[in-house]
Each structure stands twice: as C-alpha cells, then as structure tokens.
CSV table of C-alpha atoms in Angstrom, one decimal:
chain,number,residue,atom,x,y,z
A,668,MET,CA,138.6,138.4,128.8
A,669,GLY,CA,138.5,137.7,125.1
A,670,ALA,CA,140.4,140.9,124.0
A,671,LEU,CA,143.8,139.8,125.2
A,672,CYS,CA,145.3,139.4,121.7
A,673,GLY,CA,142.8,141.5,119.7
A,674,LYS,CA,143.0,145.0,118.4
A,675,GLU,CA,141.3,147.8,120.1
A,676,SER,CA,138.1,148.8,118.4
A,677,LYS,CA,138.0,152.3,116.9
A,678,SER,CA,134.2,152.3,116.6
A,679,ASP,CA,133.2,151.9,120.2
A,680,SER,CA,129.5,152.1,120.8
A,681,PHE,CA,129.9,154.1,123.9
A,682,ALA,CA,132.6,156.6,122.7
A,683,GLY,CA,130.1,159.2,121.3
A,684,THR,CA,127.9,161.5,123.2
A,685,GLY,CA,124.9,159.9,124.7
A,686,ARG,CA,121.3,161.0,124.9
A,687,ARG,CA,118.8,161.2,127.8
A,688,LEU,CA,116.1,158.6,128.3
A,689,ASP,CA,113.3,161.1,127.8
A,690,SER,CA,114.7,162.2,124.4
A,691,ALA,CA,113.9,159.0,122.5
A,692,PRO,CA,113.4,159.3,118.8
A,693,PRO,CA,109.7,159.5,117.6
A,694,GLU,CA,107.9,156.2,117.0
A,695,ARG,CA,107.4,155.1,113.5
A,696,GLN,CA,104.0,155.5,112.0
A,697,THR,CA,102.1,152.3,111.4
A,698,ALA,CA,99.1,151.5,109.4
A,699,PRO,CA,95.8,152.2,111.2
A,700,LEU,CA,93.9,149.2,112.4
A,701,PRO,CA,90.6,148.4,110.5
A,702,SER,CA,87.7,149.8,112.4
A,703,ASN,CA,85.1,147.4,111.0
A,704,LYS,CA,84.4,144.3,113.1
A,705,ARG,CA,83.7,141.0,111.5
A,706,VAL,CA,80.2,139.8,111.8
A,707,VAL,CA,79.6,136.0,111.8
A,708,GLY,CA,76.3,135.3,110.2
A,709,GLY,CA,73.8,132.5,110.5
A,710,PRO,CA,71.9,130.9,113.4
A,711,PRO,CA,73.9,129.6,116.4
A,712,ARG,CA,74.9,126.0,116.1
A,713,THR,CA,75.6,123.4,118.7
A,714,LEU,CA,78.8,121.4,118.5
A,715,GLY,CA,79.0,117.6,118.7
A,716,GLY,CA,76.0,116.4,116.7
A,717,GLY,CA,76.8,112.7,117.1
A,718,PRO,CA,74.5,110.1,118.6
A,719,GLY,CA,73.7,110.8,122.2
A,720,GLY,CA,75.0,114.3,121.9
A,721,PRO,CA,73.3,117.7,121.2
A,722,GLY,CA,72.3,118.7,117.8
A,723,GLU,CA,70.6,116.9,114.9
A,724,GLU,CA,70.9,113.2,115.7
A,725,GLY,CA,70.4,111.4,112.4
A,726,ALA,CA,71.7,113.9,109.9
A,727,SER,CA,75.2,114.4,111.4
A,728,SER,CA,75.9,110.7,112.1
A,729,SER,CA,74.9,109.6,108.6
A,730,GLY,CA,76.9,112.6,107.2
A,731,ALA,CA,80.0,111.4,109.1
A,732,ALA,CA,79.5,107.8,107.9
A,733,ASP,CA,79.1,109.0,104.4
A,734,ALA,CA,82.3,111.1,104.7
A,735,ARG,CA,84.2,108.1,106.1
A,736,ARG,CA,82.9,105.9,103.2
A,737,ARG,CA,84.0,108.4,100.6
A,738,ALA,CA,87.4,108.8,102.2
A,739,ALA,CA,87.8,105.0,102.3
A,740,GLU,CA,86.9,104.7,98.6
A,741,ALA,CA,89.3,107.5,97.7
A,742,ALA,CA,92.1,105.8,99.7
A,743,GLU,CA,91.4,102.5,97.9
A,744,ALA,CA,91.5,104.2,94.5
A,745,ARG,CA,94.8,105.9,95.3
A,746,ALA,CA,96.3,102.5,96.5
A,747,LYS,CA,95.1,100.8,93.3
A,748,ALA,CA,96.6,103.6,91.1
A,749,ALA,CA,99.9,103.4,93.0
A,750,GLU,CA,100.0,99.6,92.9
A,751,GLY,CA,100.3,99.4,89.1
A,752,ARG,CA,103.0,102.1,88.8
A,753,ALA,CA,106.6,100.9,88.3
A,754,THR,CA,109.0,103.7,88.0
A,755,GLY,CA,112.1,102.6,86.3
A,756,LYS,CA,114.4,99.7,87.1
A,757,LEU,CA,114.1,99.9,90.8
A,758,GLY,CA,110.3,100.1,90.7
A,759,SER,CA,110.0,97.0,88.5
A,760,GLN,CA,112.3,95.1,90.9
A,761,LEU,CA,110.2,96.2,93.8
A,762,GLN,CA,107.1,95.0,92.1
A,763,GLN,CA,108.7,91.6,91.4
A,764,GLN,CA,109.8,91.3,95.1
A,765,LYS,CA,106.2,92.1,96.3
A,766,LYS,CA,104.9,89.3,94.0
A,767,GLN,CA,107.2,86.6,95.5
A,768,THR,CA,105.9,84.3,98.2
A,769,MET,CA,107.8,83.7,101.4
A,770,ASN,CA,109.0,80.2,100.1
A,771,GLU,CA,110.3,81.7,96.9
A,772,THR,CA,112.2,84.4,98.8
A,773,LEU,CA,113.8,81.8,101.1
A,774,ARG,CA,114.7,79.5,98.2
A,775,LYS,CA,116.3,82.5,96.4
A,776,ASP,CA,118.3,83.5,99.4
A,777,ALA,CA,119.5,80.0,100.0
A,778,GLU,CA,120.7,79.7,96.4
A,779,GLU,CA,122.6,83.0,96.7
A,780,GLU,CA,124.2,81.9,99.9
A,781,ALA,CA,125.3,78.6,98.3
A,782,ARG,CA,126.9,80.6,95.4
A,783,ARG,CA,128.8,82.8,97.9
A,784,LYS,CA,130.1,79.7,99.7
A,785,GLU,CA,131.2,78.1,96.4
A,786,ILE,CA,133.0,81.3,95.3
A,787,PHE,CA,134.7,81.5,98.7
A,788,VAL,CA,135.8,77.8,98.6
A,789,ASN,CA,137.1,78.3,95.0
A,790,ALA,CA,139.1,81.4,96.1
A,791,GLU,CA,140.6,79.6,99.1
A,792,THR,CA,141.6,76.6,96.8
A,793,ALA,CA,143.2,79.0,94.3
A,794,LYS,CA,145.2,80.6,97.1
A,795,GLN,CA,146.5,77.3,98.4
A,796,THR,CA,147.4,76.2,94.9
A,797,TYR,CA,149.5,79.2,94.0
A,798,GLN,CA,151.4,79.4,97.3
C-alpha cells in the first residue's frame, strides 16, 4: 500500500537464489564457560537476627541501633555543612529568605504590593493627563 508513488527497489531481498532450511551457516564460536564453580565459605547463617527472631538476639539489634545512630550523625553533619554554604548571589538570597520570619515575609510582600499599586496609579494618572 505504501509503494504507490515510490520507485521500485533494485535490491530486493527475495530476488536472489534462496537456501534450504537444513543448510544454515555454521554457528559462531563462543568462549567456553568456566568450569570451576564458586564455593561460598563460612558457616551457615540464619537471616533476621532481630529481637524475637532467629539468630543472635543482642548482638544484631545493638549493631542495627549503632548503624542507625551513625547514619543519623552523618546526616546531621551533612546538613550542617550544607547549611553554611551560599553559592553565589542566588545562594545568598536563599539564605536571607530562610532567616526571615513569617511576619517579616508578610510585611515585605505588603510593601511590594503597595509599591506596585502606587506605580499603577501614577501610570493611570499620567495617561489621563496626556490624553
């Protein structure tokens, strides 16, 4: 259906002589698979060593608590390090905005809106004067 306006192809895939199914080309050689099997060493371990579960009761729960404590300390250290960083003009502006309280932010927005209204009123007055 799509060849209504197209040229006829000279290199047709089915134009040449074919081959029989049983005369397929030989398979490519691949690298041999390793014959050695991996051996996992050590004594068998039981999963889930938490309280009430199988395994060592005290050691794994205190190890998990210690890991959580260390992760929390690392997260706090990263947060403190990132807090003091101000990258360029935008970073310093962001730090200033974070330091503002809600009342300061509302007061600043109200002042900006009052300035916008004043500019609009002045522009309207100027239009009426020059017309």
